[in-house]
Coordinates of C-alpha atoms and ligand atoms in Angstrom, one line a residue:
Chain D
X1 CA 0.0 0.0 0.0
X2 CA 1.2 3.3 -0.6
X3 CA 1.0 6.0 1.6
X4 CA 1.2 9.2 -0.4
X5 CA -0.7 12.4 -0.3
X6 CA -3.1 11.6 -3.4
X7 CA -4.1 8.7 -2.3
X8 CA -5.3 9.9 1.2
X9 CA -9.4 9.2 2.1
X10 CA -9.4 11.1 5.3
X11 CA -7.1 13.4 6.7
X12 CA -7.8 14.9 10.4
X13 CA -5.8 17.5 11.6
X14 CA -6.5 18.3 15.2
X15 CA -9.7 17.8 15.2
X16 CA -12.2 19.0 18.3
X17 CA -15.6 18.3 19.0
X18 CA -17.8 19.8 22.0
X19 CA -21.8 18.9 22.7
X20 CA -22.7 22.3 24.6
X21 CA -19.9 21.8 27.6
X22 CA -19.2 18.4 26.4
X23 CA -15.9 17.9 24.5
X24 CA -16.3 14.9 22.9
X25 CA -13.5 15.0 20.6
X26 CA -9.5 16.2 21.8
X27 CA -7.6 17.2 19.1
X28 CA -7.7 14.2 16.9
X29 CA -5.4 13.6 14.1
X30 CA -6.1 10.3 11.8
X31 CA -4.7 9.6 8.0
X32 CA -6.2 6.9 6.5
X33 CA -5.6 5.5 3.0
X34 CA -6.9 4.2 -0.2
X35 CA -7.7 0.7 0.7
X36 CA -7.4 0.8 4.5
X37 CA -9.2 -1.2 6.6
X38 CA -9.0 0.7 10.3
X39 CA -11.3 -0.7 13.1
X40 CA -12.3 1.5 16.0
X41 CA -13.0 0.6 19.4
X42 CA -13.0 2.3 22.7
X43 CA -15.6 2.1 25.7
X44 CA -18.8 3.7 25.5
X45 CA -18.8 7.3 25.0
X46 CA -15.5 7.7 24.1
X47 CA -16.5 9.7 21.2
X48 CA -16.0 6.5 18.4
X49 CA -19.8 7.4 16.5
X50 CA -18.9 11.3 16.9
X51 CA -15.5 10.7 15.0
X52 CA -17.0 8.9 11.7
X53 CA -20.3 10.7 11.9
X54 CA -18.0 14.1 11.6
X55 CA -16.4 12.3 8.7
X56 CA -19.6 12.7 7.0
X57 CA -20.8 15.9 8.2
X58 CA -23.4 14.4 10.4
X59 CA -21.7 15.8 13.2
X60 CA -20.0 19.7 12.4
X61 CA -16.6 19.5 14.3
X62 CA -15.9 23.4 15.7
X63 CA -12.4 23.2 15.0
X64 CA -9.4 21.6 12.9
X65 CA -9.6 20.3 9.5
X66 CA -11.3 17.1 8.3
X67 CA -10.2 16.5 4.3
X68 CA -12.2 13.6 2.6
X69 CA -10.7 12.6 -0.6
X70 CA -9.0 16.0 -0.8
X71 CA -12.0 18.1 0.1
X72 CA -12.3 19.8 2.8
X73 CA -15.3 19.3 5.1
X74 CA -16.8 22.9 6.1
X75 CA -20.2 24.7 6.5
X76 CA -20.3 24.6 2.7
X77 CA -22.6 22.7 1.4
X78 CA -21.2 22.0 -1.9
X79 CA -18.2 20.4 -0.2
X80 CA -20.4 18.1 1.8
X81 CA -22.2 16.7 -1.3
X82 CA -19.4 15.9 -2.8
X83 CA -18.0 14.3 0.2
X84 CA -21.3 12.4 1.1
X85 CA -21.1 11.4 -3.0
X86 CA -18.4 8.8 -2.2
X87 CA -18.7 8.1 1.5
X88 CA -21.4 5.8 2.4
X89 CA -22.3 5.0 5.9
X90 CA -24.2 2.1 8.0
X91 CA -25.8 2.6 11.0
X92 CA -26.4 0.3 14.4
X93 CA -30.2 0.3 14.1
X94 CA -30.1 0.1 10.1
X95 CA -32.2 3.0 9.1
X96 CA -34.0 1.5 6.5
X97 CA -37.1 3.2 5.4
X98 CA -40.1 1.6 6.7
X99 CA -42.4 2.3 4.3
X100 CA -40.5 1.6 1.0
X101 CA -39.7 -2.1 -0.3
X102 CA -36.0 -3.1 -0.2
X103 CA -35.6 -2.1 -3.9
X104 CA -37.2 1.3 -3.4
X105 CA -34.6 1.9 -0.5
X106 CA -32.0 1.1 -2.5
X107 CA -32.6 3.1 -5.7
X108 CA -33.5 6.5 -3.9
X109 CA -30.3 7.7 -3.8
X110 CA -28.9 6.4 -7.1
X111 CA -32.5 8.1 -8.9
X112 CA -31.9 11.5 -7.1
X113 CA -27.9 11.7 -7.2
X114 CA -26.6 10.0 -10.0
X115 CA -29.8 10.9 -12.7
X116 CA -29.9 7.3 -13.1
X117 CA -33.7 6.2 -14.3
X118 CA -35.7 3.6 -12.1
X119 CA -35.2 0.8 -14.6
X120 CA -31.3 1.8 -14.7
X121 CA -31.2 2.0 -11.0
X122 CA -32.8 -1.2 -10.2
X123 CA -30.7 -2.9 -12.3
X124 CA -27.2 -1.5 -10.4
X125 CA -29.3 -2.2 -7.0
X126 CA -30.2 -5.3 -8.1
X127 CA -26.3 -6.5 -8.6
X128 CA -25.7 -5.0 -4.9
X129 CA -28.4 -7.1 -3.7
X130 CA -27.1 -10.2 -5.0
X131 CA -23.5 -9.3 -3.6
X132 CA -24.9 -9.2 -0.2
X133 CA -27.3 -12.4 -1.3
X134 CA -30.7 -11.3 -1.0
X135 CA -31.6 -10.6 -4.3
X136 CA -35.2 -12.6 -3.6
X137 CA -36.2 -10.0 -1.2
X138 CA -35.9 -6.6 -3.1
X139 CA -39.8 -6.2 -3.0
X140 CA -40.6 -6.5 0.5
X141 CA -40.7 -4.2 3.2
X142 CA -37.8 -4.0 5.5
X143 CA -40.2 -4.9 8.8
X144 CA -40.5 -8.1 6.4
X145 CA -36.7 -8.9 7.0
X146 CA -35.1 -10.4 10.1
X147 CA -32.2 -7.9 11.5
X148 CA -29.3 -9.4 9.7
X149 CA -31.3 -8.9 6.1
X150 CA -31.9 -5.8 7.5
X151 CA -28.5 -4.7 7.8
X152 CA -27.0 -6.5 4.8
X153 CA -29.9 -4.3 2.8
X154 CA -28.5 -1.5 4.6
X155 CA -25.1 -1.9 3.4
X156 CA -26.1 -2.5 -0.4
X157 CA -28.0 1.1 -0.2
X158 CA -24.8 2.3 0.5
X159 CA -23.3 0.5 -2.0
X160 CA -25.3 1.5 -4.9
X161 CA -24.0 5.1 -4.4
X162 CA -20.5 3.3 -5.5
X163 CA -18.9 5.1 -2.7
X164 CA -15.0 5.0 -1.9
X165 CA -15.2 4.6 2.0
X166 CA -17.8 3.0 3.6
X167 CA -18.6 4.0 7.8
X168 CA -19.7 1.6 10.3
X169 CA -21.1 2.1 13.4
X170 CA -21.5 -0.6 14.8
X171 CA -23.2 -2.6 12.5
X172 CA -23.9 -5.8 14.7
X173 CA -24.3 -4.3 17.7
X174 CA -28.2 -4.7 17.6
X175 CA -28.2 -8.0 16.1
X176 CA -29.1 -11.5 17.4
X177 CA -26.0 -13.7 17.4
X178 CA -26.6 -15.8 14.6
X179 CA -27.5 -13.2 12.7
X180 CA -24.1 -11.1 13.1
X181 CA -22.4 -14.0 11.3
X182 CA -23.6 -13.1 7.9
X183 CA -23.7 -9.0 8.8
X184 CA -19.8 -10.0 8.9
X185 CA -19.0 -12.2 6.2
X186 CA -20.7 -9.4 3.7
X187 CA -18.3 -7.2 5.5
X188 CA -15.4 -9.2 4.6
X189 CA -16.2 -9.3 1.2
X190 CA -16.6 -6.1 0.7
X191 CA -13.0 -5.7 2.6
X192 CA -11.7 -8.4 0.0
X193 CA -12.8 -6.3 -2.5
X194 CA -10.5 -3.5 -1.9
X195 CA -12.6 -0.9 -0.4
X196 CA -11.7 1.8 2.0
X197 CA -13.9 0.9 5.3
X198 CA -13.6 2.5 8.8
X199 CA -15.5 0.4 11.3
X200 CA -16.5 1.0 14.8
X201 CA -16.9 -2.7 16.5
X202 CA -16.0 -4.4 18.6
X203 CA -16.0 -8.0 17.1
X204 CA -12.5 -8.7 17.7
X205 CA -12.0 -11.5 15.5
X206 CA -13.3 -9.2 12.3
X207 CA -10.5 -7.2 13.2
X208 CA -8.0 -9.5 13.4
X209 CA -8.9 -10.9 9.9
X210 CA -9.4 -7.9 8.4
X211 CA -8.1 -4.7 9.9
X212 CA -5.0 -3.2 8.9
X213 CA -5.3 -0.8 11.4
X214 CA -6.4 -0.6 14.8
X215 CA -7.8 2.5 16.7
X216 CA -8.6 2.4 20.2
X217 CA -10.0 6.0 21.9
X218 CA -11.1 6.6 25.1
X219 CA -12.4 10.3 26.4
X220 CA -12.5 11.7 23.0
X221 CA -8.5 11.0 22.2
X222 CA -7.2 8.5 20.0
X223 CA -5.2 6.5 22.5
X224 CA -3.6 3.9 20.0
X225 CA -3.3 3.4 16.6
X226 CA -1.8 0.1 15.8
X227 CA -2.0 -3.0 13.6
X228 CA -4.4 -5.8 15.3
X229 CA -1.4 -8.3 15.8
X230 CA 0.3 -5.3 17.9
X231 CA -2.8 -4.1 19.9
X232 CA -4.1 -7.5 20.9
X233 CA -1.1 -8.8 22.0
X234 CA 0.3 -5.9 23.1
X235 CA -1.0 -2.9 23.8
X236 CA 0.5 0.3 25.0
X237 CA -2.0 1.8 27.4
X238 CA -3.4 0.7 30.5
X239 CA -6.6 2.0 29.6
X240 CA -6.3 -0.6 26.3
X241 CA -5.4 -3.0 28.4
X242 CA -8.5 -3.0 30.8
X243 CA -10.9 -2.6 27.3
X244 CA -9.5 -5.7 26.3
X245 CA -9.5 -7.8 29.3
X246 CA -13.0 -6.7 29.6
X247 CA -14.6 -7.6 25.9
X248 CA -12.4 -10.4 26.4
X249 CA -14.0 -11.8 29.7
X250 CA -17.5 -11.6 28.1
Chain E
X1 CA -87.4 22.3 -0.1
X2 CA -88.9 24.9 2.0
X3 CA -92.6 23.6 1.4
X4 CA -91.7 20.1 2.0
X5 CA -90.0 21.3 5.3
X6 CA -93.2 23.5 6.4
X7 CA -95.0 20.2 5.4
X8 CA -93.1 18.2 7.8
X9 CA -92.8 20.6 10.5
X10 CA -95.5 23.7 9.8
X11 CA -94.9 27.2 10.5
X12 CA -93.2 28.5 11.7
X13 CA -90.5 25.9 12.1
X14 CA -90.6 24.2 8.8
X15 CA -89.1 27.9 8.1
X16 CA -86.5 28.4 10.9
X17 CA -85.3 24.9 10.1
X18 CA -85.1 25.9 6.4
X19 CA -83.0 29.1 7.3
X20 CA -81.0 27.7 9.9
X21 CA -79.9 25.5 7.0
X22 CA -79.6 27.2 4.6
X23 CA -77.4 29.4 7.2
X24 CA -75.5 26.5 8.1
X25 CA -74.2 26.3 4.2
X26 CA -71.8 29.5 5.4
X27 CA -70.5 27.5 8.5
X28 CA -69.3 25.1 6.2
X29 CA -67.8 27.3 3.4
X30 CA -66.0 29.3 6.1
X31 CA -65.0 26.1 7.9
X32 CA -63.4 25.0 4.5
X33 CA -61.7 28.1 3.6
X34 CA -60.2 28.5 7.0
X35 CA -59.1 24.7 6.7
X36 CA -57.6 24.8 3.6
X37 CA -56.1 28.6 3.6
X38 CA -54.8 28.2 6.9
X39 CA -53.2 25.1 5.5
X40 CA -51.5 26.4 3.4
X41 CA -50.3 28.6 5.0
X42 CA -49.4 25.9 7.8
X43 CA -46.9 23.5 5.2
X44 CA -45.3 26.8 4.8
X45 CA -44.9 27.1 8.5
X46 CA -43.9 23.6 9.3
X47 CA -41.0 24.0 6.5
X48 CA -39.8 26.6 8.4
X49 CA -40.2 25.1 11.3
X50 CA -38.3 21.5 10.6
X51 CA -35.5 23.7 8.4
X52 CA -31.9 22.9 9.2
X53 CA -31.4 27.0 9.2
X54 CA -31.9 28.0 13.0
X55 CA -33.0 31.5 12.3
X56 CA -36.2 29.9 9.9
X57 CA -37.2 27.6 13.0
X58 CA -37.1 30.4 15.5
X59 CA -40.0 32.9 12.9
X60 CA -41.6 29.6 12.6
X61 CA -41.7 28.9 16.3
X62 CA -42.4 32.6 17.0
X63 CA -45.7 32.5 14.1
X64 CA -46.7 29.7 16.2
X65 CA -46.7 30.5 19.5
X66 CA -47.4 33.8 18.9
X67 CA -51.3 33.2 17.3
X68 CA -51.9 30.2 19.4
X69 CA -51.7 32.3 22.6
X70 CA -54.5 34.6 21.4
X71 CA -57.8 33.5 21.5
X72 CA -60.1 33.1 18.5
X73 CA -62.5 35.8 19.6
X74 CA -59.8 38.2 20.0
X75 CA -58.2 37.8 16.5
X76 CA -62.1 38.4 15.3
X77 CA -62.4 41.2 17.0
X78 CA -59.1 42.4 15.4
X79 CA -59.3 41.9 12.1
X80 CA -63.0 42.8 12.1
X81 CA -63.0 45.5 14.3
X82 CA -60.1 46.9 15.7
X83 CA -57.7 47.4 12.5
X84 CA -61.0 48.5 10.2
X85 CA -61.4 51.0 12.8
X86 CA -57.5 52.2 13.3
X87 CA -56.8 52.5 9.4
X88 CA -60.4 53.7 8.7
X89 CA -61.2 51.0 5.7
X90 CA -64.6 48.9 5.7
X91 CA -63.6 45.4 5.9
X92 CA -66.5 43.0 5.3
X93 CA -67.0 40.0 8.1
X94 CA -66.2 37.3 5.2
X95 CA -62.6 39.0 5.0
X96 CA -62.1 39.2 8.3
X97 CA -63.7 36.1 9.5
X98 CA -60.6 34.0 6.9
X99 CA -58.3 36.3 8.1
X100 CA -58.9 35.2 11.3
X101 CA -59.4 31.5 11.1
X102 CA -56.8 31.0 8.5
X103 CA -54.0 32.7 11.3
X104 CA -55.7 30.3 14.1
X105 CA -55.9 27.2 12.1
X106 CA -52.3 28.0 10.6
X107 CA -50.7 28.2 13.9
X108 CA -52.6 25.1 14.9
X109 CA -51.9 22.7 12.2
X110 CA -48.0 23.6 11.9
X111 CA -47.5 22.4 15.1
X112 CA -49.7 19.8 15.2
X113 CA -47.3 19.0 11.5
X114 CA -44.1 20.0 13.0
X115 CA -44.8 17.5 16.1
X116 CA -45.2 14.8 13.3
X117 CA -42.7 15.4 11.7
X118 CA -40.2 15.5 15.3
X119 CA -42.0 12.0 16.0
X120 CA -40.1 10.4 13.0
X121 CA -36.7 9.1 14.4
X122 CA -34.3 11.4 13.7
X123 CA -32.1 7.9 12.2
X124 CA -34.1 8.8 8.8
X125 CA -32.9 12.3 8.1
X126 CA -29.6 11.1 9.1
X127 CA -29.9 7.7 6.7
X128 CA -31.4 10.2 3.7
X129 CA -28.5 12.7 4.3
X130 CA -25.8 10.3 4.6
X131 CA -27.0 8.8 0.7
X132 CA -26.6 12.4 -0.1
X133 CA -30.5 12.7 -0.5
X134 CA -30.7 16.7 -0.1
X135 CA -32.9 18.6 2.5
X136 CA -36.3 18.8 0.5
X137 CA -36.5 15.3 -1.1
X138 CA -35.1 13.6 2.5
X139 CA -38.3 15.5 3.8
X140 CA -40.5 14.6 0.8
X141 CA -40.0 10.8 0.2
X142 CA -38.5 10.1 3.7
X143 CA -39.9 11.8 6.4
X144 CA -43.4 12.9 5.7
X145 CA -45.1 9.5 4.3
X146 CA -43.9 8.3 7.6
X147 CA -45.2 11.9 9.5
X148 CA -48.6 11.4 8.0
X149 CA -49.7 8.7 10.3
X150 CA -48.6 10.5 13.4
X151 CA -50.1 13.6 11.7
X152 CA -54.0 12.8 10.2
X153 CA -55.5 11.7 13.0
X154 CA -55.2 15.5 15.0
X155 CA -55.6 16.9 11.6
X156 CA -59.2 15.2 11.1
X157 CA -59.8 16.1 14.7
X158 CA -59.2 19.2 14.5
X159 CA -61.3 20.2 11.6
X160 CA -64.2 19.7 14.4
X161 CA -62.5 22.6 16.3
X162 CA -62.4 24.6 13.4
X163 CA -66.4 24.4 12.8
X164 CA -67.3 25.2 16.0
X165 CA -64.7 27.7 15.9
X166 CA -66.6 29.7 12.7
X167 CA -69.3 30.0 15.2
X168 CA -67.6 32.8 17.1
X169 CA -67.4 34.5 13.2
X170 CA -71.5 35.9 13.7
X171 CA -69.7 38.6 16.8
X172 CA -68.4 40.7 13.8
X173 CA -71.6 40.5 12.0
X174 CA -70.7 36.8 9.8
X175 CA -73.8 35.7 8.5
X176 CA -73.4 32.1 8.8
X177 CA -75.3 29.2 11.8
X178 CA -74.7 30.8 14.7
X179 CA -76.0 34.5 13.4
X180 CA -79.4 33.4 12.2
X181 CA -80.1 31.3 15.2
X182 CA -79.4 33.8 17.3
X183 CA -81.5 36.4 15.1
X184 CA -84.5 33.9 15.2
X185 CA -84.0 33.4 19.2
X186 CA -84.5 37.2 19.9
X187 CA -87.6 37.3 17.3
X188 CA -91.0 37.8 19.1
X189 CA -92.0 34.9 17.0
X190 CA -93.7 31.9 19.0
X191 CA -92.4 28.9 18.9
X192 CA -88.5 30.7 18.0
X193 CA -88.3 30.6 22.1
X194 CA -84.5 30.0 22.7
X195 CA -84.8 26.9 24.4
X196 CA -86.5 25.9 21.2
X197 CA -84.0 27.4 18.2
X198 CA -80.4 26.2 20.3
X199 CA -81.1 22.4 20.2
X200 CA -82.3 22.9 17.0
X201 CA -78.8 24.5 16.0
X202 CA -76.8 22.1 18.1
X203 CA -78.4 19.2 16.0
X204 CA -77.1 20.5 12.9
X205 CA -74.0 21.6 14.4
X206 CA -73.7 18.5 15.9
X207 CA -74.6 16.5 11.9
X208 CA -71.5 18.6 10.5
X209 CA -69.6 17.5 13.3
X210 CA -70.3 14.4 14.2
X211 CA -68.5 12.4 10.5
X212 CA -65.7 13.7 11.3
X213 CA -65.0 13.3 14.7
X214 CA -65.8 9.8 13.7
X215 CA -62.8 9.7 11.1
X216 CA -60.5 11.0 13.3
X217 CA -61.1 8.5 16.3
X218 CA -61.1 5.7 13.6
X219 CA -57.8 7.4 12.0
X220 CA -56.4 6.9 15.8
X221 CA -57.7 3.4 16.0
X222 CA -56.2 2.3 13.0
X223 CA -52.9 4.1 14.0
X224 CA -52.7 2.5 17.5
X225 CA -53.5 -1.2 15.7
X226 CA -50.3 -0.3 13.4
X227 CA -47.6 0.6 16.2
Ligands
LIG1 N1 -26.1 14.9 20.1 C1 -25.4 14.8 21.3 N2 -25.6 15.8 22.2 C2 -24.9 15.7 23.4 N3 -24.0 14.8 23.7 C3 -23.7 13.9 22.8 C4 -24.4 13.8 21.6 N4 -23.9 12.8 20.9 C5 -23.0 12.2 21.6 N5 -22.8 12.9 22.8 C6 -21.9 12.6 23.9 O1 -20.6 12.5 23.3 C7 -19.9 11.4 23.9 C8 -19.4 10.5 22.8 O2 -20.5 9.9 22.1 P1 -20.3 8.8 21.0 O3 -21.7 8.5 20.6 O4 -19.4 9.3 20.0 O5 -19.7 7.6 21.9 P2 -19.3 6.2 21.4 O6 -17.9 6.0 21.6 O7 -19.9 6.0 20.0 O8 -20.2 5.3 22.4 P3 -21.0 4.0 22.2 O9 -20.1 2.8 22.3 O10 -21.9 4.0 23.4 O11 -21.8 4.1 21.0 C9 -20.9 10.7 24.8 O12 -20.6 11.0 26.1 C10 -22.2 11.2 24.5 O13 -23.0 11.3 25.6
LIG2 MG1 -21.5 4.9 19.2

């Protein structure tokens, strides 16, 4: 992998966060490139869903510079459609829209942002589909779908914007457990396929097969910043240390 | 119909009832102008009032609060009365009896709108967003087919409010239910005593009313049966 300017996806540069009083991100500084893998973990509330949703300019940082692909995220809103345009993002409770069938959920964005027609955009949704394997459900209703569906339609509406880097936040976090198995394995394939992915999770053995990088934060700083091998077997902080020991005792 | 009403009911009554209807007819029209004027007027409130621009929400807020803490009777008298009288210009009771309803429903029905549209989890804006679906059509195809089920229920309900709410028009001289009842109740006519000509008019308030206060509890019905 090369690590050179052009092919940066995101580039933080002292990055800070507050909600009201709260500061939720400390001057946080992250390169990631084309092709990386990074997994993020942390304890709860350490700020891991503030720092991809700023990525995305769900959240508006207050200070710093986030670049996306070489643009750089600021109240312009210009600059955060074309950063949204190749940055697609799935959520912990799957977000799906009720009262549209999978298909219709899927083509939405492709019909408004890329002036596909319906017939063009089914057709590019329906290849999605059948990459995350539920091509047979595109015309129900996502209540219709057990969780795991759920999610893996989730991921193939991101998809069908063909973005660069795709966000996780926590994407199994709300599943049943024999569900998150195949939320997973869609995510590996899509890692196999070469795509840019940050994930937060904290499904440790995802990480060690797939991450090339991983992130641990805790009180709104990135605290490591390793490769799995290194932060699993050896990890710098205390504060790493007692995360580990206590996903690890569950 | 006025003979086959004085058939039914003889005179004088078949006549009252035959007026009082006939009267009613305004009720309605004013009921359905201030319903669909005011909104109008209200989708244009609730934009403002769901916009991502701060400054928008705060006028819409400020619309809102502002017309729903006076009372009906005293927007009447305004725009009927008071302003007529301060800028020395005739304004007939039809003017001012829309003016008035359409500000009062307005108010009403944006934040009855606005609440629906709040009751949508905020996870949608941020899925519709995040596909780079812009403002407007996230609202459009996103949030309000899912806002209309928390919305049409109140809406329907509040139509009833509205109808009786015309009735306070007949105070600036709006011919309409409430006016000739109240015209035939002071006559010296026998048999147009008042306790006589008011459950007469309450009947036929009450047969405007009544179909859709019917809709709206079925609307909720339906809705609880869905969640
Ligand atoms: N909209 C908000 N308003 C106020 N505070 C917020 C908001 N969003 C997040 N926070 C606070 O910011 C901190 C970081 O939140 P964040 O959601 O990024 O944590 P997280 O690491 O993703 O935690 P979890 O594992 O529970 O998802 C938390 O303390 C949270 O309470
Ligand atoms: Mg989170």
């Amino acid at each position: 992998m090369h690590k050179t300017d052009e092919n940066l996806v995101v580039n933080m540069k002292k990055v800070n966060k507050w909600f009201g009083e709260f500061h939720a991100l400390k001057d946080v500084n992250l390169s990631i490139y084309e092709g990386e893998r990074i997994v993020v973990c942390g304890p709860s509330g350490s700020g891991k869903s503030t720092l991809i949703r700023c990525l995305n300019g769900l959240e508006k940082h207050q200070n710093g510079t986030i670049e996306v692909h070489g643009t750089v995220l600021n109240d312009n809103t210009e600059a955060v459609k074309k950063i949204r345009k190749n940055v697609g993002m799935v959520f912990q409770q799957f977000n799906l829209f009720p009262h549209l069938t999978v298909m219709e959920n899927c083509i939405l964005a492709p019909v408004e942002n890329l002036h596909l027609s319906e017939a063009e955009a089914s057709k590019l949704a329906m290849s999605f589909l059948e990459r995350v394997q539920i091509p047979d459900q595109a015309n129900k209703l996502p209540g219709q779908l057990s969780g795991g569906q759920q999610q893996r339609v989730a991921i193939a509406r991101a998809l069908c914007m063909q973005p660069r880097l795709m966000l996780f936040d926590e994407p199994t976090s709300s599943l049943d457990p024999e569900m998150i198995k195949e939320v997973l394995d869609t995510m590996v394939a899509l890692a196999n396929d070469g795509m840019s992915m940050i994930c937060v999770t904290h499904e440790l053995n995802f990480a060690r097969r797939v991450a090339h990088r991983v992130i641990f934060m805790d009180e709104g700083k990135i605290v490591e910043d390793q490769s799995p091998k290194d932060f699993f077997e050896n990890p710098q902080t205390d504060r790493a240390r007692l995360f580990l020991s206590q996903i690890l005792n569950h | 119909m006025s003979e086959l009403l004085i058939d039914i009911f003889g005179k004088p009554h078949g006549i009252i009832i035959f007026q009082l209807v006939a009267a009613a007819r305004f009720t309605i029209y004013l009921s359905l102008v201030a319903f669909s004027g005011g909104g109008v007027v209200a989708s244009m409130i609730t934009f403002l009032a769901v916009s991502p621009q701060p400054g928008l929400r705060k006028i819409a807020q400020t619309y809102i609060w502002f017309f729903q803490s006076i009372p009906l009777l005293m927007l009447l008298f305004l725009t009927g009365l008071g302003v007529p009288r301060l800028i020395g210009v005739d304004v007939n009771p039809w003017t001012a009896a829309t003016i008035s309803l359409v500000l009062f429903t307005s108010a009403y029905l944006a934040e009855v709108w606005r609440g629906a549209i709040a009751a949508v989890l905020p996870g949608q804006w941020e899925a519709g967003f995040a596909l780079n679906i812009s403002f407007v059509s996230t609202l459009k195809k996103v949030i309000l087919p899912q806002a209309i089920r928390y919305g049409l229920a109140p809406t329907v309900g509040f139509m009833v409010q509205i109808i009786k709410g015309t009735s306070l028009a007949y105070i600036i001289g709006f011919s309409d239910l409430m006016l000739t009842g109240k015209r035939w109740a002071n006559a010296p006519v026998l048999g147009s005593e008042p306790f006589i000509i008011f459950p007469i008019m309450a009947v036929i308030y009450f047969c405007i009313c009544y179909p859709l206060a019917v809709l709206a509890r079925k609307l909720e019905a339906e809705d609880l049966a869905k969640s």
